Every structure is written in C-alpha cells, then in structure tokens.
PDB file of N, CA and C in Angstrom:
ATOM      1  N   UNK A   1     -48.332  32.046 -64.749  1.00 75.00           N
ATOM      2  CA  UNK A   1     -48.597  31.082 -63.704  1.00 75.00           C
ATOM      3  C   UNK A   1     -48.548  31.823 -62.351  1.00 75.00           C
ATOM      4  N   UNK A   2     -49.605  31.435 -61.551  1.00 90.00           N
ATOM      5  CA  UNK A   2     -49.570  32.348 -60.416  1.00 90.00           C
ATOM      6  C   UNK A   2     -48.402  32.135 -59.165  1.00 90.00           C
ATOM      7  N   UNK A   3     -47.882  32.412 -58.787  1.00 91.00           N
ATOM      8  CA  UNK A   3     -46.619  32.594 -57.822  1.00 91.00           C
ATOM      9  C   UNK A   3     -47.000  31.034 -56.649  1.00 91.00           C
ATOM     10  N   UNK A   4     -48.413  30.898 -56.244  1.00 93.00           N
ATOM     11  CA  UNK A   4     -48.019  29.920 -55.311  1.00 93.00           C
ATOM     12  C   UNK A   4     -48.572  29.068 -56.061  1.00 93.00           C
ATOM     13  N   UNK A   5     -48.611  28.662 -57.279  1.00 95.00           N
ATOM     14  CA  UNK A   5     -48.641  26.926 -57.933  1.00 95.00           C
ATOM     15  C   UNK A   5     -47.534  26.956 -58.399  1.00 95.00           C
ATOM     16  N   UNK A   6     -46.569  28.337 -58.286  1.00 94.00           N
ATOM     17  CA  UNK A   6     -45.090  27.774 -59.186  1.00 94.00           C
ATOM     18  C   UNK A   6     -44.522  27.478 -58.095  1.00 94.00           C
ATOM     19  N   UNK A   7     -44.987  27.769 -56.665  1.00 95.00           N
ATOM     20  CA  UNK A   7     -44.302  27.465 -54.985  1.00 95.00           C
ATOM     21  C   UNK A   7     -44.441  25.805 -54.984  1.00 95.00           C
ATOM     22  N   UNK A   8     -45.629  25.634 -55.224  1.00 96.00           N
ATOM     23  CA  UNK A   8     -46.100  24.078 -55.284  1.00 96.00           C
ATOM     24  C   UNK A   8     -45.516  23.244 -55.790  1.00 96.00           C
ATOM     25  N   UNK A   9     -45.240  23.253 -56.808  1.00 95.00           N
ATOM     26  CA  UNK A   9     -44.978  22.346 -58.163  1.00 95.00           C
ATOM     27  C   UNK A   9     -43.277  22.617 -57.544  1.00 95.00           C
ATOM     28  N   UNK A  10     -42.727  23.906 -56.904  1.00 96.00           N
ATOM     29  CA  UNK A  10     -41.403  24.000 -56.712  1.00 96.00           C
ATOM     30  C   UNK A  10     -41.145  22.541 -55.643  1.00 96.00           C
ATOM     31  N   UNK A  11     -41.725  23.278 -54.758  1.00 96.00           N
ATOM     32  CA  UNK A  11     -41.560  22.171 -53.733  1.00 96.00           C
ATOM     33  C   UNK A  11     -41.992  20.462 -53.774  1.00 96.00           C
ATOM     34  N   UNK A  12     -42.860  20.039 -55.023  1.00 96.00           N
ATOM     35  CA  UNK A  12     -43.429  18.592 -55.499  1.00 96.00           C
ATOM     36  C   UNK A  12     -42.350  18.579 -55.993  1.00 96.00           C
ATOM     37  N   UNK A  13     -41.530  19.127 -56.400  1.00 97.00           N
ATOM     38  CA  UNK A  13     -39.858  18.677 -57.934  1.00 97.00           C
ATOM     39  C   UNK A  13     -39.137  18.212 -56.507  1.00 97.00           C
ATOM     40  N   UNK A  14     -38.675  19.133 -55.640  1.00 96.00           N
ATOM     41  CA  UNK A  14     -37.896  18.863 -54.585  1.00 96.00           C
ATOM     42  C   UNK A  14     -38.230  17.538 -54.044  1.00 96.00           C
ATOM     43  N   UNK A  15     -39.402  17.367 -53.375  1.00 94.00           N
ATOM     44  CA  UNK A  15     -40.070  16.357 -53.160  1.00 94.00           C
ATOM     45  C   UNK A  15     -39.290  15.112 -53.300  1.00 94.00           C
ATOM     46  N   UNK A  16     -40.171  15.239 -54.346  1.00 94.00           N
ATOM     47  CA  UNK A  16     -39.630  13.832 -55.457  1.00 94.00           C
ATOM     48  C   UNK A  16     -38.430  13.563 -56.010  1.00 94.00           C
ATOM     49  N   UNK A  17     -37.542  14.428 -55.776  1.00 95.00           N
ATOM     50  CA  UNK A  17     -36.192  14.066 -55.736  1.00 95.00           C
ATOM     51  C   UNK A  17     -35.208  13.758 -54.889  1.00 95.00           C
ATOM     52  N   UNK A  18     -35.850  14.135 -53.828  1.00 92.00           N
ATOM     53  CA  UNK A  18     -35.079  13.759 -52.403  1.00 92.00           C
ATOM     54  C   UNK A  18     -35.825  12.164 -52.128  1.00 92.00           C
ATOM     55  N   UNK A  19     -37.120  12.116 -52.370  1.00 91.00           N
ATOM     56  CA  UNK A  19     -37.560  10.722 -52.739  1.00 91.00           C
ATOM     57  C   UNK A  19     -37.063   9.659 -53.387  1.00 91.00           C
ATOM     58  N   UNK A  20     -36.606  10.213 -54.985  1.00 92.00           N
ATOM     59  CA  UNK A  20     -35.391   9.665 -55.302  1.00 92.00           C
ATOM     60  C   UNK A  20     -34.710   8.954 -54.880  1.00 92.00           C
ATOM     61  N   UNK A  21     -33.609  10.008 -54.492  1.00 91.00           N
ATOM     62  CA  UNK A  21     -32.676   9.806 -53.713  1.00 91.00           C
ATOM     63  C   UNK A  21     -32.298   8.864 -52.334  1.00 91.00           C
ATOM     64  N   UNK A  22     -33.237   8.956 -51.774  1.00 90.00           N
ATOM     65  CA  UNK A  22     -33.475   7.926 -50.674  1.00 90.00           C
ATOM     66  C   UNK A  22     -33.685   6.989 -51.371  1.00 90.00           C
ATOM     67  N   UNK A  23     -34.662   6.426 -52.260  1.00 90.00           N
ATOM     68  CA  UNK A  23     -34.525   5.194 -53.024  1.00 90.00           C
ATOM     69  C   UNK A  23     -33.160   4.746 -53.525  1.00 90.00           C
ATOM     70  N   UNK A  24     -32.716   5.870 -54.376  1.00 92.00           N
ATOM     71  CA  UNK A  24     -31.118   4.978 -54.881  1.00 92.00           C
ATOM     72  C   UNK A  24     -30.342   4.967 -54.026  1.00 92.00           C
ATOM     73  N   UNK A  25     -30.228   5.825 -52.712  1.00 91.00           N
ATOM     74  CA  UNK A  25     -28.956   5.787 -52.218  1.00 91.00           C
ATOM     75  C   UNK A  25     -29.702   5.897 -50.124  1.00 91.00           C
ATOM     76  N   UNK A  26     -29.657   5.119 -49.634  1.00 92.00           N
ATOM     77  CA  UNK A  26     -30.818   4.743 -48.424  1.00 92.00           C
ATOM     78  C   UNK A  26     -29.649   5.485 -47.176  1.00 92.00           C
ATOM     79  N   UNK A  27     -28.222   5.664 -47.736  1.00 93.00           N
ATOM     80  CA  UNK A  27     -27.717   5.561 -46.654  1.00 93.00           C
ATOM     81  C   UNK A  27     -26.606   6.597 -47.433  1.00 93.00           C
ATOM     82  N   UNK A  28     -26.589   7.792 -46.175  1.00 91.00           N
ATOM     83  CA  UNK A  28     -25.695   8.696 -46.538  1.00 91.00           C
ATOM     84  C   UNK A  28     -24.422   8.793 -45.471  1.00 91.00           C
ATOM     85  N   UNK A  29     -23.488  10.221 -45.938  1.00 92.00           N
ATOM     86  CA  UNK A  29     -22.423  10.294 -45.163  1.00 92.00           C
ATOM     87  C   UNK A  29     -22.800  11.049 -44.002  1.00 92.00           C
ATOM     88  N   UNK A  30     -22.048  10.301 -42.636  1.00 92.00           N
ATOM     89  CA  UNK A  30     -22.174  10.859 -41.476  1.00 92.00           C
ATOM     90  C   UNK A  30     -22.015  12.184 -41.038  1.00 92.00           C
ATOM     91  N   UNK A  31     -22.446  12.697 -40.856  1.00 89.00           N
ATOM     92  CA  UNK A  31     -22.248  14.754 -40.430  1.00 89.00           C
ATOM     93  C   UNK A  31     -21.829  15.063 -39.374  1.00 89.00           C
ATOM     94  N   UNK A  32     -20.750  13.925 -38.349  1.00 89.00           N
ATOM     95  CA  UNK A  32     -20.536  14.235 -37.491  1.00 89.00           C
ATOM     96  C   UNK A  32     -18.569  14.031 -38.168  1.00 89.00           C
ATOM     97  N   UNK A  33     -18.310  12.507 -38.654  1.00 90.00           N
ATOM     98  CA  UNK A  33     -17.242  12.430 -39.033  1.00 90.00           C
ATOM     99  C   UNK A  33     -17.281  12.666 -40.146  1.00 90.00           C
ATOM    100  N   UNK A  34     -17.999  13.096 -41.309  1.00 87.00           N
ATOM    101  CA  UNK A  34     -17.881  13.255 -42.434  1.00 87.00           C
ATOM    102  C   UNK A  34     -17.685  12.268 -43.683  1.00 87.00           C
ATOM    103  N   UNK A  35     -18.082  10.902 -42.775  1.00 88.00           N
ATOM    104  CA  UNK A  35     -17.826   9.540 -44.030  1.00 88.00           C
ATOM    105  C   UNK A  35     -16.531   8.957 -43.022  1.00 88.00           C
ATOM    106  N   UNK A  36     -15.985   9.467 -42.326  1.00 89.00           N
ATOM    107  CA  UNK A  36     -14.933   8.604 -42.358  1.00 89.00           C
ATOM    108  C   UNK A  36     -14.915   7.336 -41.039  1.00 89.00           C
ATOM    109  N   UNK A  37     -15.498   7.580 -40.354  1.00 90.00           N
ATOM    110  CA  UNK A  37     -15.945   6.529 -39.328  1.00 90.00           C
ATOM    111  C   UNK A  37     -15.181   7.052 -38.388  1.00 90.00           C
ATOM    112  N   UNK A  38     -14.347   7.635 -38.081  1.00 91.00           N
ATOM    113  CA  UNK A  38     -13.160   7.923 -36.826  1.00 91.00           C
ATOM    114  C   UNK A  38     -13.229   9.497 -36.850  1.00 91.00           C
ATOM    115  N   UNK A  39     -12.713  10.386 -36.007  1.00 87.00           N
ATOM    116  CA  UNK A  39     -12.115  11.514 -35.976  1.00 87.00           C
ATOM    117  C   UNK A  39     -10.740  11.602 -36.357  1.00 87.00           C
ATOM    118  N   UNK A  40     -10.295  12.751 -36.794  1.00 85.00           N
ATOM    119  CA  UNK A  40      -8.637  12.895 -37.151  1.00 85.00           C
ATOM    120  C   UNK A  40      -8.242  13.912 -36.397  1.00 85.00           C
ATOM    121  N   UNK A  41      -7.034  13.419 -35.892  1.00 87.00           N
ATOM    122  CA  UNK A  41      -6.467  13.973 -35.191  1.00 87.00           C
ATOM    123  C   UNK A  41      -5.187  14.245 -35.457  1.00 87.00           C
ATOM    124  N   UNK A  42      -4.307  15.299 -34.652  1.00 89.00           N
ATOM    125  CA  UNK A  42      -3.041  15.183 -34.965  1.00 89.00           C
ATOM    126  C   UNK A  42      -2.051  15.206 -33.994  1.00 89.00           C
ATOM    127  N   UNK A  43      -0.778  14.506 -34.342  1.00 88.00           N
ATOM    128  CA  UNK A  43      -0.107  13.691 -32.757  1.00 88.00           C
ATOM    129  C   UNK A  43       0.937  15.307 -32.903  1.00 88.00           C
ATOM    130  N   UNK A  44       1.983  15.569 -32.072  1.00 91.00           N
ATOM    131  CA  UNK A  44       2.652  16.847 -31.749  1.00 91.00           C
ATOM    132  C   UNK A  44       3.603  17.189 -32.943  1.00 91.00           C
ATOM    133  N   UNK A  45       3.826  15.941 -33.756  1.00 92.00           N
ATOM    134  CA  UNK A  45       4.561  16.244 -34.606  1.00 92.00           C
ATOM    135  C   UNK A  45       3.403  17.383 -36.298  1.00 92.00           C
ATOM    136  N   UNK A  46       2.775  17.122 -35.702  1.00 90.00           N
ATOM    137  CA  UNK A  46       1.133  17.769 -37.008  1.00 90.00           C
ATOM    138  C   UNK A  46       0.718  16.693 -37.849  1.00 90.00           C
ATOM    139  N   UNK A  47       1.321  15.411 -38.126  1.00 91.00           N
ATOM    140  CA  UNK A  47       1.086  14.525 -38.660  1.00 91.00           C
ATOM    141  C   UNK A  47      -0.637  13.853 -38.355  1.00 91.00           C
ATOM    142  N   UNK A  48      -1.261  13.753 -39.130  1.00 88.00           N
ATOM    143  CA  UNK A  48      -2.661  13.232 -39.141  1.00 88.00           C
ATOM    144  C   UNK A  48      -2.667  11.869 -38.714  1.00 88.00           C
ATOM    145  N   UNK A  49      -3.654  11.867 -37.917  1.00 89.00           N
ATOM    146  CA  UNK A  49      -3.548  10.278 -37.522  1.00 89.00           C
ATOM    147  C   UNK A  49      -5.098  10.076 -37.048  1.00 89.00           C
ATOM    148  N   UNK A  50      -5.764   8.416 -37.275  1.00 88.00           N
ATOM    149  CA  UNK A  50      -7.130   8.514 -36.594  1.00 88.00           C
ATOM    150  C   UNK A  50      -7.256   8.516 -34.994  1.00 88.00           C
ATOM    151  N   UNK A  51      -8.485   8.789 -35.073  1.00 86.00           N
ATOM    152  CA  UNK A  51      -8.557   9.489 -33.508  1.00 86.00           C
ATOM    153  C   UNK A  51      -9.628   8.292 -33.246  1.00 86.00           C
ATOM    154  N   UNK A  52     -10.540   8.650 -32.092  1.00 90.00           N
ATOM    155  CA  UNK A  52     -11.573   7.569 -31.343  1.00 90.00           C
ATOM    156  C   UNK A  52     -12.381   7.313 -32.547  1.00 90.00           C
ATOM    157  N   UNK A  53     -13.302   6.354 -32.423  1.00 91.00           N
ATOM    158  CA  UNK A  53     -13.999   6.150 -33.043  1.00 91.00           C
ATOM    159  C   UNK A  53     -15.552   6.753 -33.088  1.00 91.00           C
ATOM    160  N   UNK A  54     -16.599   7.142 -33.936  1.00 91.00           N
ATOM    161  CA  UNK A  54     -17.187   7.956 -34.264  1.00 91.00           C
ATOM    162  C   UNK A  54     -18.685   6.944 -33.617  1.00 91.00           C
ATOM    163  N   UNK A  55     -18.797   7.887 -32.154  1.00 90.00           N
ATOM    164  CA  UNK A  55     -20.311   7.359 -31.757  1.00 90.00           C
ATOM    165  C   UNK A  55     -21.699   7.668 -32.354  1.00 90.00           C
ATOM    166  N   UNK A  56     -21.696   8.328 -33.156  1.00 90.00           N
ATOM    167  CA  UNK A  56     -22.790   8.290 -34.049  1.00 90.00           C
ATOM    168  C   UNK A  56     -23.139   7.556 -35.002  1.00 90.00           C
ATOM    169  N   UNK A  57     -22.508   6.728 -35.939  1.00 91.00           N
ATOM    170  CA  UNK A  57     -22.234   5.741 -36.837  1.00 91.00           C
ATOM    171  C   UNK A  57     -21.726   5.003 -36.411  1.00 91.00           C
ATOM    172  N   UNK A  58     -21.028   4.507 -35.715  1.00 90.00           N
ATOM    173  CA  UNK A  58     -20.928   2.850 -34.877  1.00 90.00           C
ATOM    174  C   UNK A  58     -19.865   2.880 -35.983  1.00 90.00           C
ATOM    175  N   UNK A  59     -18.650   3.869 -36.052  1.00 90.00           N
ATOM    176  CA  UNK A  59     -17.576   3.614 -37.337  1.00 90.00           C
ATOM    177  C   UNK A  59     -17.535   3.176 -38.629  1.00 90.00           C
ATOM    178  N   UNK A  60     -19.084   3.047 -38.592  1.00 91.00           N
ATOM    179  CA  UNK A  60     -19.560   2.846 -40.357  1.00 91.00           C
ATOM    180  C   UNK A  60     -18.829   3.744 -41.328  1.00 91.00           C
ATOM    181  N   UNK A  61     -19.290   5.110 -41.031  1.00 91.00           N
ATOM    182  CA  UNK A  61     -19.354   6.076 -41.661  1.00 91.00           C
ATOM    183  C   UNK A  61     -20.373   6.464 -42.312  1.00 91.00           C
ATOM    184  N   UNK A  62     -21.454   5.843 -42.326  1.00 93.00           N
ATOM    185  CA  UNK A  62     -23.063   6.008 -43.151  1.00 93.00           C
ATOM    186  C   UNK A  62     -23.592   6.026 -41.916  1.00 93.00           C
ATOM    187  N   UNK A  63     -25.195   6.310 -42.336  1.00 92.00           N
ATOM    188  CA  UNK A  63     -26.043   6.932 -41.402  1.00 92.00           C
ATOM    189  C   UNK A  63     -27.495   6.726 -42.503  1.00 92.00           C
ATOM    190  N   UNK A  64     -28.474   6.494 -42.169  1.00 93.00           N
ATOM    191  CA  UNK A  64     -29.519   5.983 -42.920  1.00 93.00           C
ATOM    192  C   UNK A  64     -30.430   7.484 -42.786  1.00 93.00           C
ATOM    193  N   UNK A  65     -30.822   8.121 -44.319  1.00 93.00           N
ATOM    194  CA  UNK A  65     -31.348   9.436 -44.203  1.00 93.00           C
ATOM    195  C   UNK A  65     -32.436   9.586 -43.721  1.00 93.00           C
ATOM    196  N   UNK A  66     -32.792  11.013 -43.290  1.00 92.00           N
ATOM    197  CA  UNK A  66     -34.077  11.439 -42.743  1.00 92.00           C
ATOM    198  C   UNK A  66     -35.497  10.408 -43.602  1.00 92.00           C
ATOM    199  N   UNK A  67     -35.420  10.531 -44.588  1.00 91.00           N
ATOM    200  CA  UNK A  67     -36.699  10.458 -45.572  1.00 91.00           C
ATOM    201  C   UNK A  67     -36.533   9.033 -46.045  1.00 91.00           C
ATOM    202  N   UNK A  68     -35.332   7.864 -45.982  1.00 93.00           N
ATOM    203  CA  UNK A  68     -35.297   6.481 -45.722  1.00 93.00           C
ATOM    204  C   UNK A  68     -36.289   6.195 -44.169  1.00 93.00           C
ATOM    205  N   UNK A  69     -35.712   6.612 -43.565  1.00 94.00           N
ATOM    206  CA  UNK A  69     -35.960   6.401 -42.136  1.00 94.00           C
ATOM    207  C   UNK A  69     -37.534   6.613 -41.908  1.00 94.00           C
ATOM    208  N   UNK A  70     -37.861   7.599 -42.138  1.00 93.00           N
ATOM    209  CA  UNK A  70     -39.922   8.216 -42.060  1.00 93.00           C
ATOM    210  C   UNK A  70     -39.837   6.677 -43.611  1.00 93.00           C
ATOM    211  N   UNK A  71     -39.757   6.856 -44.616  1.00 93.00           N
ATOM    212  CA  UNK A  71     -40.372   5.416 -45.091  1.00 93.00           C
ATOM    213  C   UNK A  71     -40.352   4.117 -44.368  1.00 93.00           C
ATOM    214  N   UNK A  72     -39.399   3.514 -44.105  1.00 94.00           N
ATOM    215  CA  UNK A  72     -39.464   2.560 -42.889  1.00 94.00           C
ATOM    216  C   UNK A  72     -40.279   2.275 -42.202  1.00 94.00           C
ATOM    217  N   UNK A  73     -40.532   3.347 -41.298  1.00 96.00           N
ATOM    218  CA  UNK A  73     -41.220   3.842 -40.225  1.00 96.00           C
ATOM    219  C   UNK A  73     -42.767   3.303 -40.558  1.00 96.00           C
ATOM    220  N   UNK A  74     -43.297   3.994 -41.607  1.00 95.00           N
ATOM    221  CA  UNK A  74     -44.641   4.109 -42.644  1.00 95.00           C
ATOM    222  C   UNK A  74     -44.683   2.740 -42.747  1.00 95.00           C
ATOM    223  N   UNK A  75     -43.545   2.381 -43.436  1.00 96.00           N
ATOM    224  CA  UNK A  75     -43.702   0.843 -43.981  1.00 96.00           C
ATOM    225  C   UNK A  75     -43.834  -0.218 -42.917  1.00 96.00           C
ATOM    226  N   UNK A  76     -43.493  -0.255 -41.801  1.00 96.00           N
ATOM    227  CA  UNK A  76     -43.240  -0.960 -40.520  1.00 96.00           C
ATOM    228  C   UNK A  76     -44.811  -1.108 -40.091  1.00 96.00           C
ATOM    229  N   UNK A  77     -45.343   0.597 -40.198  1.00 96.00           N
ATOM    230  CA  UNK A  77     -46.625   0.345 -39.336  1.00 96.00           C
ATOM    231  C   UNK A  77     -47.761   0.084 -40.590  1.00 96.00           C
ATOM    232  N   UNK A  78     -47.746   0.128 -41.422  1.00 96.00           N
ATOM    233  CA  UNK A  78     -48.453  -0.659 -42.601  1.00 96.00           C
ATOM    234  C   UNK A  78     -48.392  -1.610 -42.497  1.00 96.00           C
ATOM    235  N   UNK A  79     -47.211  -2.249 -42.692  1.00 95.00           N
ATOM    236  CA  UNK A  79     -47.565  -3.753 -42.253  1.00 95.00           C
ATOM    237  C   UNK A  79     -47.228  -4.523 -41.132  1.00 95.00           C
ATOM    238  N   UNK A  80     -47.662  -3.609 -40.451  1.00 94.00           N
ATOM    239  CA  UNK A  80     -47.981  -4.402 -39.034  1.00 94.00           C
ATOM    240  C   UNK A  80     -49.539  -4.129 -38.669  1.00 94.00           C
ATOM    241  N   UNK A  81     -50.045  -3.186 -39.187  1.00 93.00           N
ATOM    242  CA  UNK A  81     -51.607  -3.103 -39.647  1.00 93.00           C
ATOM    243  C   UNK A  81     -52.685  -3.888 -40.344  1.00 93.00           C
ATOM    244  N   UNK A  82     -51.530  -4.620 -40.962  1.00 91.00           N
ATOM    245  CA  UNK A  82     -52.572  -5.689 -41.962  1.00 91.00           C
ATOM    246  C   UNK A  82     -52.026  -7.050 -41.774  1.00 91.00           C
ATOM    247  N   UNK A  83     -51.407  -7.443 -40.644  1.00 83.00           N
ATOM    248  CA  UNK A  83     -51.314  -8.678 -40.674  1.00 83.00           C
ATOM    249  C   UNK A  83     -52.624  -9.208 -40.114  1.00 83.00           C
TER     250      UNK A  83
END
C-alpha cells in the first residue's frame, strides 16, 4: 500500500473517531481547572482548599469540544438556510 493512502485512511480512522466521540460524549473536561470547576489552593498551613472559581467554565467543569462545537455551528447554519 502506498505510504500516502496509508496517511489517508490514517487520518479518516482518526477522523471518525474523534467524530465519535463528540457524539457520545459532547462535553469534555476543562483544561484550565482540569474538571474541577474551582482552582486549588493551599491556605499556610499546606492544607488544600478551593480557590476562586474557574472563568472559563462558569464552574461547570465541562467545556463543549472543538468538533461538538464546528457541528453546531454547521448545523445552526443549515438550518437556518432552509427555513
């Protein structure tokens, strides 16, 4: 098999699995707090404690993925095209 249809077919598997993925699961963990909705912090004693709350996720802790988000998007202006 020649090197760039096994590139192809590499990158269609990827594809379609990150496709997947956005289908089963629309909403991932935040990359700023890591899922947890807050920052952690620690008070003088070293003891962990939550910190402010996490302006990127509105303290959810999810975050709706790249490739949910471009479907949406697609889907929004599709059908707002054919009404």
């Amino acid at each position: 098999m020649p090197p760039a249809l096994l590139a192809i077919a590499f990158l269609l598997a990827i594809t379609f699995c990150y496709g997947g993925l956005c289908a089963a699961s629309p909403f991932g963990d935040c990359r700023k707090c890591r899922g947890w909705g807050h920052a952690i912090t620690t008070d003088r004693k070293g003891k962990a404690k939550r910190g402010k709350d996490c302006c990127r996720c509105k303290a959810t802790g999810k975050r709706i993925r790249v490739g949910r988000h471009l479907y949406n998007v697609a889907a929004r202006l599709h059908r707002d095209g054919t009404r």
